[in-house]
CSV table of C-alpha atoms in Angstrom, one decimal:
chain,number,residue,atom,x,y,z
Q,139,UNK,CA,-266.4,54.7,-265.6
Q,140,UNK,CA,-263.1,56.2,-266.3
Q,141,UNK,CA,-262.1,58.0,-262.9
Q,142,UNK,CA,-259.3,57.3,-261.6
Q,143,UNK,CA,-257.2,58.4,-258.5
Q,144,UNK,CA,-253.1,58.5,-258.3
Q,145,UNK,CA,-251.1,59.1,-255.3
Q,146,UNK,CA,-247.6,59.8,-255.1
Q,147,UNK,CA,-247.0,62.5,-258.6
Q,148,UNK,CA,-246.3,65.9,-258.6
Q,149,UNK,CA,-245.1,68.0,-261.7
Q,150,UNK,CA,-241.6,69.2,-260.8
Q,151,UNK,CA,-241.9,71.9,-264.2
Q,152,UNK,CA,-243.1,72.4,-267.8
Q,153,UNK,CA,-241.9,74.7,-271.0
Q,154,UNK,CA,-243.3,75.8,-274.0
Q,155,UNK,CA,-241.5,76.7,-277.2
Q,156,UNK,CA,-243.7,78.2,-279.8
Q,157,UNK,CA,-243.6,77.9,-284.2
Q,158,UNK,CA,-241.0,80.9,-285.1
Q,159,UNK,CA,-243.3,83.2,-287.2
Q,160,UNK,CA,-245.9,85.2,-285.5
Q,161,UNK,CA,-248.8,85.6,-287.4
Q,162,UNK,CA,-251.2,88.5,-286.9
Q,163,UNK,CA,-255.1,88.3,-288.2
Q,164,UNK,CA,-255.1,92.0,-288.5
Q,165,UNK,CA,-252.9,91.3,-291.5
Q,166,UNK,CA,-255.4,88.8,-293.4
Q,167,UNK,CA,-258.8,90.7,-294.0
Q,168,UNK,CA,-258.0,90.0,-297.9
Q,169,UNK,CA,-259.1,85.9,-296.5
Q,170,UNK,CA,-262.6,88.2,-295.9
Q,171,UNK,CA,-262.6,90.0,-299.3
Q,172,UNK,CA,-262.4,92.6,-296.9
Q,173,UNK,CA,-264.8,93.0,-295.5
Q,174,UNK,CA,-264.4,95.2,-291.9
Q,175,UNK,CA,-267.8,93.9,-290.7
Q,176,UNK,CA,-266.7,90.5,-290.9
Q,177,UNK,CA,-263.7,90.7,-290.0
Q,178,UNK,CA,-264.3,93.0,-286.4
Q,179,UNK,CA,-266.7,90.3,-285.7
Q,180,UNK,CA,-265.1,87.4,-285.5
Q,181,UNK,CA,-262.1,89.2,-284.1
Q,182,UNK,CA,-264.0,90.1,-281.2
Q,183,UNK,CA,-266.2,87.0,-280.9
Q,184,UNK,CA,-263.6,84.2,-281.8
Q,185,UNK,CA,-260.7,86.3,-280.4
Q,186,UNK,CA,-258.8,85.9,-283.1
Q,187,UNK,CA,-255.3,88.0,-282.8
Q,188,UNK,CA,-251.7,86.3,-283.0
Q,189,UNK,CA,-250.8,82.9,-283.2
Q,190,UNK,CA,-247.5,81.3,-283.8
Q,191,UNK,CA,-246.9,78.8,-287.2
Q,192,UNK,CA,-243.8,76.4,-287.3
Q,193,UNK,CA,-241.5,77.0,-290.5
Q,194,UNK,CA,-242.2,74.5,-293.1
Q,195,UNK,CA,-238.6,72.3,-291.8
Q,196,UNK,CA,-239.8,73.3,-288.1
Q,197,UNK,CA,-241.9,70.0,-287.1
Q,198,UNK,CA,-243.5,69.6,-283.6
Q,199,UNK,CA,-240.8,66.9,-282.5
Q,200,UNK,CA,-238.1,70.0,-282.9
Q,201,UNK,CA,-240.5,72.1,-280.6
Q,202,UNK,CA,-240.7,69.5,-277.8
Q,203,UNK,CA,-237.1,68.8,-278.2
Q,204,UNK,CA,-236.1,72.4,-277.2
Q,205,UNK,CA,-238.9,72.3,-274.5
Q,206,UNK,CA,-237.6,69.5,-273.4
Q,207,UNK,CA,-233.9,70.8,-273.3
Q,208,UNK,CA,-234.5,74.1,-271.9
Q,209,UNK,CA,-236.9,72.8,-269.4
Q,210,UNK,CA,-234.0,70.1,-268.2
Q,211,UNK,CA,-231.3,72.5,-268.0
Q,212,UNK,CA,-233.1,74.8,-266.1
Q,213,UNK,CA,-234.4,71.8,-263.3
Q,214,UNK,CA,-230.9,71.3,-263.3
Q,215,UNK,CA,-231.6,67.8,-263.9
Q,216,UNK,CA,-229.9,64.5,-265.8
Q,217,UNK,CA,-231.1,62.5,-268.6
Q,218,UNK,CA,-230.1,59.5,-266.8
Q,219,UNK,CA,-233.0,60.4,-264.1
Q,220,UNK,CA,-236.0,60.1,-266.7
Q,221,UNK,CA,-237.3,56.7,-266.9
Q,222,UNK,CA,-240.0,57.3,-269.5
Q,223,UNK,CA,-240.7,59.2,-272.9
Q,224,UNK,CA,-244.6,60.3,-273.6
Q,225,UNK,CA,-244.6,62.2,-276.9
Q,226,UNK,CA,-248.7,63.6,-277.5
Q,227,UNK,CA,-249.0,64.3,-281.1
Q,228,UNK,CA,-250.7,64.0,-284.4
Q,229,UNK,CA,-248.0,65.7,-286.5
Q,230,UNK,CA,-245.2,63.0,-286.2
Q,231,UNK,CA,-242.2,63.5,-287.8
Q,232,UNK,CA,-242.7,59.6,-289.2
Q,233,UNK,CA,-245.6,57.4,-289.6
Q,234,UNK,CA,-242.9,55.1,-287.6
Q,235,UNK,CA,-241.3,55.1,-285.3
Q,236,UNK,CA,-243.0,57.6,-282.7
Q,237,UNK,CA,-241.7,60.9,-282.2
Q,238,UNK,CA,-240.8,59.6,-278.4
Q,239,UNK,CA,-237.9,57.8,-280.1
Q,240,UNK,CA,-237.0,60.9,-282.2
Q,241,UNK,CA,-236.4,62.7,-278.9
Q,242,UNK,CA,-234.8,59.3,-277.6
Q,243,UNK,CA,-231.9,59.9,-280.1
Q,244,UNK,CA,-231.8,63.2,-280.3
Q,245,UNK,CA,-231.3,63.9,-276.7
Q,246,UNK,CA,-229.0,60.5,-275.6
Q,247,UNK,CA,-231.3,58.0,-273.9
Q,248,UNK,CA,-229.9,55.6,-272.6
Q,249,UNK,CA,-231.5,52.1,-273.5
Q,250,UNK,CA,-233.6,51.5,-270.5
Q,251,UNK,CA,-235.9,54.7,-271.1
Q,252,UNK,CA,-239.4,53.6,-272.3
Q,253,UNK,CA,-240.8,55.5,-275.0
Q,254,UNK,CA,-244.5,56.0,-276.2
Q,255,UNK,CA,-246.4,58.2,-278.3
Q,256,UNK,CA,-250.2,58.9,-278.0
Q,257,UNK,CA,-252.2,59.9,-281.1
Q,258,UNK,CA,-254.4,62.8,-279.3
Q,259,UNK,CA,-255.3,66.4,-280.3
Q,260,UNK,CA,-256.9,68.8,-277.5
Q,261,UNK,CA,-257.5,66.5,-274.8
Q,262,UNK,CA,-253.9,64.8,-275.2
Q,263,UNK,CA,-252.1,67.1,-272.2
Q,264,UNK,CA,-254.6,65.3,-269.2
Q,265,UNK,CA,-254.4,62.1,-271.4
Q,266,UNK,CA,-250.6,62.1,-271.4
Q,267,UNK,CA,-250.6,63.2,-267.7
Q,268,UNK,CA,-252.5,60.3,-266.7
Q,269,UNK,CA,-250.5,57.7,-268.6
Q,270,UNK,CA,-247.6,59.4,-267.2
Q,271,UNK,CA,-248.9,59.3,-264.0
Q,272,UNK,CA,-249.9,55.7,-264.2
Q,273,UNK,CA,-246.4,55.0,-265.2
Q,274,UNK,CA,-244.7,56.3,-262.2
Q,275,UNK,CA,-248.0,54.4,-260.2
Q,276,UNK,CA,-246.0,51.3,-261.4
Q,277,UNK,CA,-242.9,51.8,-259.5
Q,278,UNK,CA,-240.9,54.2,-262.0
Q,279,UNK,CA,-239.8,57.6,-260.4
Q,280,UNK,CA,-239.6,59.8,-263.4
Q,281,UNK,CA,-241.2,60.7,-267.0
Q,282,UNK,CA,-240.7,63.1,-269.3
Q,283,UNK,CA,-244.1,64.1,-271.3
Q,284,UNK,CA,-244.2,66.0,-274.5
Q,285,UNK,CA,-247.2,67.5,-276.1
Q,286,UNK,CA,-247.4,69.4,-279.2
Q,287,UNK,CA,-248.5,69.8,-282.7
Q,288,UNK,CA,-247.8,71.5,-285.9
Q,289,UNK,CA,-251.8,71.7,-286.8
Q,290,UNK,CA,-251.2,75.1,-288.9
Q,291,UNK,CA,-249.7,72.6,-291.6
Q,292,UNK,CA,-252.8,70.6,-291.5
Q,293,UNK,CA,-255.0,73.4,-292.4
Q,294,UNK,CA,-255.6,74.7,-296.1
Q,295,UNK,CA,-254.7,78.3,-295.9
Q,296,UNK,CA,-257.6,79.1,-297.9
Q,297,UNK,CA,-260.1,77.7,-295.4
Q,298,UNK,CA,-261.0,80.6,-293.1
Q,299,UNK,CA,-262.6,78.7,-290.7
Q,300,UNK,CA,-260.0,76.5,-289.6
Q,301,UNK,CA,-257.1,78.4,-290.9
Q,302,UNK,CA,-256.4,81.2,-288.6
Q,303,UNK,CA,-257.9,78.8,-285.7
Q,304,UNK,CA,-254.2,76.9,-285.1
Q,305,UNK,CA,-251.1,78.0,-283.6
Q,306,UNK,CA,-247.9,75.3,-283.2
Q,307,UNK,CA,-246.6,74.5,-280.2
Q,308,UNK,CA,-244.2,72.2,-278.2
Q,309,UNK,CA,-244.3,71.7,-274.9
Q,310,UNK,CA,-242.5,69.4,-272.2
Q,311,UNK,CA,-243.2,68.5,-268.5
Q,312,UNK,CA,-241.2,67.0,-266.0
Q,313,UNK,CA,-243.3,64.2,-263.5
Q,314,UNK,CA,-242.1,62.7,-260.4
Q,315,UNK,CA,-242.7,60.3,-258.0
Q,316,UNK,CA,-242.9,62.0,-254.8
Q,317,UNK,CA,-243.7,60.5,-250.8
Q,318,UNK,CA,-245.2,63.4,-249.7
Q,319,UNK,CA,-247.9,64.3,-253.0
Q,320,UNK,CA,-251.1,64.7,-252.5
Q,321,UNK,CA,-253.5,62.2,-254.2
Q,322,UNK,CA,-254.9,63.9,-257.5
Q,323,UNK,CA,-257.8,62.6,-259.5
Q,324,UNK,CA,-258.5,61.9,-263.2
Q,325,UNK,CA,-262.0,61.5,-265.3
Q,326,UNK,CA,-261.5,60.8,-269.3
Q,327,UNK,CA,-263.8,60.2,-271.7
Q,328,UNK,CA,-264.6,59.6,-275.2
Q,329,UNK,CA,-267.6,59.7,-278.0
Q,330,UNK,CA,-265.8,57.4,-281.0
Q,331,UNK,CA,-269.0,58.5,-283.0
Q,332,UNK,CA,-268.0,62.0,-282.9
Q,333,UNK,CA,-265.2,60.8,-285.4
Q,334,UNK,CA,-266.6,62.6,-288.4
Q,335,UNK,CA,-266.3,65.8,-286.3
Q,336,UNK,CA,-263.0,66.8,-286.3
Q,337,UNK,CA,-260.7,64.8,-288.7
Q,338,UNK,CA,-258.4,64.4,-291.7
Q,339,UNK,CA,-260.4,62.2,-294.0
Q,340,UNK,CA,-258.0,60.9,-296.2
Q,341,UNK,CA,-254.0,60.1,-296.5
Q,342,UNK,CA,-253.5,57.5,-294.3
Q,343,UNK,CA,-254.4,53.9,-294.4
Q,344,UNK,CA,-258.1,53.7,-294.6
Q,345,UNK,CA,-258.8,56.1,-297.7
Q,346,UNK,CA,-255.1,56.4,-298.7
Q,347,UNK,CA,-253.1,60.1,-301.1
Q,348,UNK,CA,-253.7,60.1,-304.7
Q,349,UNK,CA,-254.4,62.7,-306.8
Q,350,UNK,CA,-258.1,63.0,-305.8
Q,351,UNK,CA,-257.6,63.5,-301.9
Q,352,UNK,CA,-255.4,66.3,-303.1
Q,353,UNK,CA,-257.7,67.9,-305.0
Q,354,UNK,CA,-259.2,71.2,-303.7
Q,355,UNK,CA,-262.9,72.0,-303.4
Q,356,UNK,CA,-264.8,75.0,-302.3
Q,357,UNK,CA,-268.0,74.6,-299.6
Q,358,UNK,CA,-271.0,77.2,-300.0
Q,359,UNK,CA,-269.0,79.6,-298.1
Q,360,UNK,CA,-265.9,79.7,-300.1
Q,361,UNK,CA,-264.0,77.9,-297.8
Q,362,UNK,CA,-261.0,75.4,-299.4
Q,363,UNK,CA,-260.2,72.9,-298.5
Q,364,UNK,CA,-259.4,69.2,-299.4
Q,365,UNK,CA,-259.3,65.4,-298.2
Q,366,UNK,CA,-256.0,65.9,-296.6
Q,367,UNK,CA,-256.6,68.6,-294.7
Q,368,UNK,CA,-258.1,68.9,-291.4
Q,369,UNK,CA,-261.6,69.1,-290.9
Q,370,UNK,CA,-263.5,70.7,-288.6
Q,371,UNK,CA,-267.6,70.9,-287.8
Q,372,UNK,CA,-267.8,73.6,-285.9
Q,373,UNK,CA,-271.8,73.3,-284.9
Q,374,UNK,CA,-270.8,69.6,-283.8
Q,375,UNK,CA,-267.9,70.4,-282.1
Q,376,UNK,CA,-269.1,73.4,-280.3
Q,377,UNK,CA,-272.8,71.6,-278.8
Q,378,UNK,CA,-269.8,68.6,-278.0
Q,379,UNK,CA,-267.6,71.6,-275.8
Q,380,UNK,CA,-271.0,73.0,-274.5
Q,381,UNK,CA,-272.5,69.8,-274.0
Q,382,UNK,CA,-269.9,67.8,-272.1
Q,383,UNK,CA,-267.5,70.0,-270.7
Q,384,UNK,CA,-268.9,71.8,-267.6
Q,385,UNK,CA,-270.7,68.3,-266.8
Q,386,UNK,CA,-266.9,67.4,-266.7
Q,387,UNK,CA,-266.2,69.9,-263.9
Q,388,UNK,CA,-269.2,69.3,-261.8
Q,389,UNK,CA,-267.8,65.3,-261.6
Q,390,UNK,CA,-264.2,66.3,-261.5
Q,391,UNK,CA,-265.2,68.8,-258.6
Q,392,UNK,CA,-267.6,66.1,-256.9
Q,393,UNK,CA,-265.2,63.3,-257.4
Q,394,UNK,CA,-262.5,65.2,-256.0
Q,395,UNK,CA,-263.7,66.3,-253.4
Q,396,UNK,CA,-263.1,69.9,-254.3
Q,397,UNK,CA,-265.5,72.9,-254.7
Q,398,UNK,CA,-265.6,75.9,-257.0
Q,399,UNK,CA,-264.0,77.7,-254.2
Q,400,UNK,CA,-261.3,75.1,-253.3
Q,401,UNK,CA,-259.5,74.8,-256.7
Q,402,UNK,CA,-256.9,77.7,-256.9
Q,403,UNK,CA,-257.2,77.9,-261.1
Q,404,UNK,CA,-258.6,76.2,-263.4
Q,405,UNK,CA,-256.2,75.5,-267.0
Q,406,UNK,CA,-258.8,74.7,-269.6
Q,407,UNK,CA,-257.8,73.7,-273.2
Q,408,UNK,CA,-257.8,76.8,-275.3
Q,409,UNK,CA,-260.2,76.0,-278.5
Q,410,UNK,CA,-260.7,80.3,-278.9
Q,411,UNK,CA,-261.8,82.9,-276.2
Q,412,UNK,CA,-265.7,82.0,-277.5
Q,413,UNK,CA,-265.9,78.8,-276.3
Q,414,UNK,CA,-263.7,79.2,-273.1
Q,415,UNK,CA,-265.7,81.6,-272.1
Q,416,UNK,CA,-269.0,80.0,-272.4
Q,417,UNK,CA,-267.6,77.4,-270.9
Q,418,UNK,CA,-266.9,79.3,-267.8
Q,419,UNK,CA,-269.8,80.8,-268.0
Q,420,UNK,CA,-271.8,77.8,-268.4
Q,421,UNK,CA,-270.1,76.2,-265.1
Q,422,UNK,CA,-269.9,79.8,-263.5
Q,423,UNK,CA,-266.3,79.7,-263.3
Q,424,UNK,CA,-264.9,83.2,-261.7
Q,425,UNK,CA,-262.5,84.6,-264.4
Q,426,UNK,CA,-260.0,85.5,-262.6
Q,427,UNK,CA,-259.4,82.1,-262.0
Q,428,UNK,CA,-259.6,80.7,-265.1
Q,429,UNK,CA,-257.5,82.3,-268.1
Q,430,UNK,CA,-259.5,82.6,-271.2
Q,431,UNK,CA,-258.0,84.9,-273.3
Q,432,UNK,CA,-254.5,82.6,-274.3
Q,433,UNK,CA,-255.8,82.1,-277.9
Q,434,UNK,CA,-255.3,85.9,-278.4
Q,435,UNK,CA,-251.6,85.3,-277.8
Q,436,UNK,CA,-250.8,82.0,-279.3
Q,437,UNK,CA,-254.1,80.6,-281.3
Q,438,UNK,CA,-255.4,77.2,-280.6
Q,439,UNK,CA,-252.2,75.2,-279.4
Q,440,UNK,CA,-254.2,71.5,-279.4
Q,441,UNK,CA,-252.1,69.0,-276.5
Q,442,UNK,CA,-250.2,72.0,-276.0
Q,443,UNK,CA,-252.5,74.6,-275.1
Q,444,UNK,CA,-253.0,73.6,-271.2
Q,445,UNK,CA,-249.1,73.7,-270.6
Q,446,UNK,CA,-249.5,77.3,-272.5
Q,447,UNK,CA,-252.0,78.8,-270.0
Q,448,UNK,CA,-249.9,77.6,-267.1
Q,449,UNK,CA,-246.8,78.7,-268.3
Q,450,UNK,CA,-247.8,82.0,-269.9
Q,451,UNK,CA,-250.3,83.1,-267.2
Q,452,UNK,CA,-249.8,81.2,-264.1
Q,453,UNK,CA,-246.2,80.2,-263.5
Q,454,UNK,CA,-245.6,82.5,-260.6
Q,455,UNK,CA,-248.5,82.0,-259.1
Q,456,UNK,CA,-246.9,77.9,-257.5
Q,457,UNK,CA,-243.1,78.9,-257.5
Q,458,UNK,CA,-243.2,79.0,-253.5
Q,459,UNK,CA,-247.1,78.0,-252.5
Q,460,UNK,CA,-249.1,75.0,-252.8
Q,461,UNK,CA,-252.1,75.5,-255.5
Q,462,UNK,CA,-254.6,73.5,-256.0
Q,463,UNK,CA,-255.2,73.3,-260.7
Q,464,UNK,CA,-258.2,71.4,-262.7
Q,465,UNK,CA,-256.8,71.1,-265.8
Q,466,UNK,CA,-259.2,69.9,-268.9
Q,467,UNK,CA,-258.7,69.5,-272.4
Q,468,UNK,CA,-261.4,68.4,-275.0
Q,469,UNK,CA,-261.3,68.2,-278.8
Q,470,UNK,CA,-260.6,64.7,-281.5
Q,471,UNK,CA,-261.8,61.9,-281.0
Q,472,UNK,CA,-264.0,62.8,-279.8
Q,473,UNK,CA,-262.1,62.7,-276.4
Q,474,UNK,CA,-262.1,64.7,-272.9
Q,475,UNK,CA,-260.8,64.7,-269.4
Q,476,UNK,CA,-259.6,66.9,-266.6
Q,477,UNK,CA,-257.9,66.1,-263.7
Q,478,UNK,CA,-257.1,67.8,-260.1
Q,479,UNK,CA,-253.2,68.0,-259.1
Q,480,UNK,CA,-251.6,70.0,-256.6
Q,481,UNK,CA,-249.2,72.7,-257.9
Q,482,UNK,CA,-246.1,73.1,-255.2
Q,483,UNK,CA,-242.9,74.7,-255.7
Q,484,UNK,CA,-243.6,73.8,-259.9
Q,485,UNK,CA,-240.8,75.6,-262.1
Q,486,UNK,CA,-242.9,77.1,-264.9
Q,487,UNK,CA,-241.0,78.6,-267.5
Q,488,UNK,CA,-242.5,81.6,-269.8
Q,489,UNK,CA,-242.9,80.2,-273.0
Q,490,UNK,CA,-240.5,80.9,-275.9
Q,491,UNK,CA,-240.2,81.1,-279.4
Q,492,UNK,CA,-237.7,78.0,-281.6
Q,493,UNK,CA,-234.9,78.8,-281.8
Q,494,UNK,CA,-234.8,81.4,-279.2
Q,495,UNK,CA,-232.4,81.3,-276.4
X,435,UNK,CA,-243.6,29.1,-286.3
X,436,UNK,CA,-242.5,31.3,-288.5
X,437,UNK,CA,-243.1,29.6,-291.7
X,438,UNK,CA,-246.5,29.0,-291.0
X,439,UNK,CA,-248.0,32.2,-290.2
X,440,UNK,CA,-244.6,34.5,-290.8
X,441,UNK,CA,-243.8,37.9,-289.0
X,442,UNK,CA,-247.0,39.0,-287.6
X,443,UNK,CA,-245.8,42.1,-285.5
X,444,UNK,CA,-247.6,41.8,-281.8
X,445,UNK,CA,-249.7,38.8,-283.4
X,446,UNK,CA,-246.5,37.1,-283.3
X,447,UNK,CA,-245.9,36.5,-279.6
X,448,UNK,CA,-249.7,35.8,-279.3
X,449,UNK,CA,-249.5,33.6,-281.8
X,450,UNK,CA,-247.3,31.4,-279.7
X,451,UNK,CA,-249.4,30.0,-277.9
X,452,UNK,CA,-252.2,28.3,-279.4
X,453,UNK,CA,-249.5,26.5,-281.2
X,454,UNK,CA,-247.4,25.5,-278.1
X,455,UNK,CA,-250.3,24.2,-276.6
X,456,UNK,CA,-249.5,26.0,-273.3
X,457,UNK,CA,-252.4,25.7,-270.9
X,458,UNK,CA,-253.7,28.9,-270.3
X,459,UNK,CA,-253.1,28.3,-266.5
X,460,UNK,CA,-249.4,28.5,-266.7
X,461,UNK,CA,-247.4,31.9,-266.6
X,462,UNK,CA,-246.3,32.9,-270.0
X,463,UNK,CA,-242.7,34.6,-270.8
X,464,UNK,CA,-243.8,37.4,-273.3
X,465,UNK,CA,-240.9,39.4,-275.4
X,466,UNK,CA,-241.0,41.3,-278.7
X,467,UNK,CA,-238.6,43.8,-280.6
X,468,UNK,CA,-238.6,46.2,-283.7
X,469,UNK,CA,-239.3,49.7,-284.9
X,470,UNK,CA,-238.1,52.3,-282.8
X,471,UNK,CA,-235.6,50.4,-282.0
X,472,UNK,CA,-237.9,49.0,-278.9
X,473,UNK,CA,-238.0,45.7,-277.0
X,474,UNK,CA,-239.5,44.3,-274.2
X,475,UNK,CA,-240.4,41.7,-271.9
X,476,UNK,CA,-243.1,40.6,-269.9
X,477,UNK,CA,-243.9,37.5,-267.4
X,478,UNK,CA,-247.8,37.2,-267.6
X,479,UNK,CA,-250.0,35.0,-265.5
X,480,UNK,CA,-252.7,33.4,-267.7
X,481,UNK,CA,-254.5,31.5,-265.7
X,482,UNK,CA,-258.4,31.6,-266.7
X,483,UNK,CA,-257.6,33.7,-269.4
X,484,UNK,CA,-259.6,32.7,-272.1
X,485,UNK,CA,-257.5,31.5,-275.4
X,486,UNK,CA,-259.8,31.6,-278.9
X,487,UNK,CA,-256.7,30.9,-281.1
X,488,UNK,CA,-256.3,32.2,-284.5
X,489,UNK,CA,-259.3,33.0,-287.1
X,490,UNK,CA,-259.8,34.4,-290.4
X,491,UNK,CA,-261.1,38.0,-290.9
X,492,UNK,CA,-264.3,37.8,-292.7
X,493,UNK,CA,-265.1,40.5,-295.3
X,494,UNK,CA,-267.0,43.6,-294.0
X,495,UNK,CA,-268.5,46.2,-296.3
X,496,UNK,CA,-266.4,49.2,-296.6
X,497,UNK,CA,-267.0,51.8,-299.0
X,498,UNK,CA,-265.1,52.5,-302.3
X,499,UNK,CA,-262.9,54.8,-302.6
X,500,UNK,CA,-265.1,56.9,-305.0
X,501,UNK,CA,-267.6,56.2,-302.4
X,502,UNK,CA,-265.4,57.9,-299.7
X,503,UNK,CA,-264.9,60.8,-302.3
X,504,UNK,CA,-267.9,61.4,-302.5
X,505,UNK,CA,-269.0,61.4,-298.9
X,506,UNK,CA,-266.2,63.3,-297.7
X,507,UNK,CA,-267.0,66.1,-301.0
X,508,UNK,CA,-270.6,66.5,-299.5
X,509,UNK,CA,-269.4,66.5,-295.8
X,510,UNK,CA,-267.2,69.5,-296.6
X,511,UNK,CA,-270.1,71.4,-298.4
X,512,UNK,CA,-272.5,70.5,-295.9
X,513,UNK,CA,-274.7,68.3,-298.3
């Protein structure tokens, strides 16, 4: 059983840099043939309304890396003081090295940094926290983690239902060790035969790029897409999130020692405002606790999306007063976790756009 | 070493040992470098670990790559 409880970390702050080119769903009912029905629908159901899409040379390393710089200017804090690199993605900028080393050169490391990626989608923010966490458990005092992705370029424009799902995002979080921290608590999880659920079938070593795997076919809806692009069951994945996640935050609750009442807000992964909101529902989660609505503003940020929420809706909220956060994520893998950190005096910057001041 | 079973990545420092013939009850002095650049160290107490040595994969079935084609072709239309 994967629970696990750390003493000793707190998270000192976090940014978010978002892809440069706003994209607005209002603007693609020609995807629909145009048909208003269909379209009002799943605007309304899905809540599909902006999200933000890297430039083609834009690629989720360069988001991190201005998270990461912003973030560190604004802590007012040196390089030298970050003993570790975690980079959460699964749009690299090389099959090897990591993007951790990317940021490693680009930013001036000095040799004795550690540097890690971890290949995880939705759930990679609470993964990457607890590795992070684990880290500093071993006697190091600081890491810097990185999540984000650049799914938009994974998708085949022409397939509607994944399509206008993704937004790309980088985002980057300071961790320290700290005396005085409160113990938080970690449960992760994962289904390996959920694999066929959400996956890119072919390109990589197993069923490798030719001219086939490129090839574009249409489903019965009229959906394109083809081996190298992301794929996505969306009956599968949703009984998964409906399934499994609020059983997640009844045991992260229990094993925490927290109740409904007792956890300030909750930062769950932001797949679209449907399934959030069941979720919620499901687990009778008050709203106003629990902002569901982030995939409006940004789409579906994968590793990202947790720092989003936190950044976009609740960074004043910890600035001066503890607050007590469950953060989950869920998605690839399949793979899910949530944890339960305390929130104190956390600098959380409003996201920005690359290449933004 | 290295003539007999070359560069083998991580394999290589595990490969050490059978070959060495160091008892598994001794603390081992584990180091490896390469991409990244990226090295590292470690001092490992082995004692009652189990060593199995080296084998040879045997051959599993694994689809062709038409095979995978084909699958993945129905997958996407729900077939």
């Amino acid at each position: 059983m994967a629970k696990s409880i750390i003493k000793n970390i707190k998270i000192k702050g976090m940014s978010v840099v978002l892809g440069e080119n706003e994209i607005k769903f209002e603007n693609e009912p020609a995807f629909y043939n145009n048909d208003k029905t269909q379209f009002a629908k799943l605007q309304k159901m899905i809540g599909f309304d902006a999200r933000y899409c890297a430039n083609e040379n834009t690629t989720a390393a360069d988001l991190c890396e201005q998270a990461a710089k912003i973030l560190i200017k604004n802590l007012n804090i040196e390089i030298s003081s970050i003993d570790a690199i975690i980079f959460v993605t699964q749009t690299p900028d090389y099959y090897m090295p990591g993007n951790a080393h990317v940021i490693h050169r680009n930013l001036g490391f000095s040799k004795d940094t550690i540097a890690i990626d971890l290949d995880f989608g939705c759930s990679g923010f609470v993964y990457g926290l607890f590795v992070a966490s684990s880290i500093i458990n071993s006697g190091l005092r600081r890491v810097l983690l990185l999540a984000g992705d650049t799914y938009s370029k994974l998708v085949n424009p022409k397939d509607r239902t994944e399509a206008p799902l993704f937004g790309d995002a980088g985002s980057a979080t300071i961790i320290d060790y700290d005396e005085t921290a409160q113990e938080s608590y970690f449960i992760l999880k994962s289904d390996g035969s959920g694999i066929n659920h959400i996956l890119q079938p072919a390109g990589a070593y197993r069923n490798p790029s030719t001219e086939e795997t490129r090839r574009d076919v249409a489903d019965e809806d009229g959906n394109i897409r083809n081996q190298e692009n992301l794929y996505m069951n969306g009956f599968e994945i949703f009984n998964f999130t409906l399934t499994e996640q609020p059983k997640l935050l009844d045991e992260i609750l229990e094993f925490s020692g927290n109740t409904k009442d007792s956890i300030d807000y909750f930062a769950l992964h932001q797949a679209n405002v449907y399934i959030v909101e069941t979720i919620l529902k499901k687990a009778k989660i008050p709203f106003e606790k629990a902002p569901s609505k982030i995939f409006t503003k940004y789409g579906n940020q994968n590793s990202a999306s947790i720092p989003s929420v936190i950044c976009s809706e609740l960074r004043d909220k910890f600035a001066n007063d503890k607050k007590k956060v469950l953060m989950q994520g869920f998605g690839i893998g399949l793979s899910w976790g949530a944890c339960v950190m305390d929130f104190e005096k956390t600098i959380c910057l409003e996201p920005k756009i690359y290449g933004c001041n | 070493m290295k003539s007999k079973f070359k560069h083998a990545e991580i394999k290589g420092v595990i490969t050490v040992m059978p070959e060495s013939r160091i008892s598994v009850s001794e603390e081992i002095l584990l180091s490896a470098f390469g991409v990244g650049l990226s090295w590292g160290s470690a001092i490992v107490n082995f004692k009652n670990a189990e060593n199995l040595g080296i084998r040879f994969m045997k051959n599993k079935s694994v689809p062709s790559r038409e095979e995978m084609t084909k699958h993945w072709i129905n997958y996407f239309k729900g077939e």
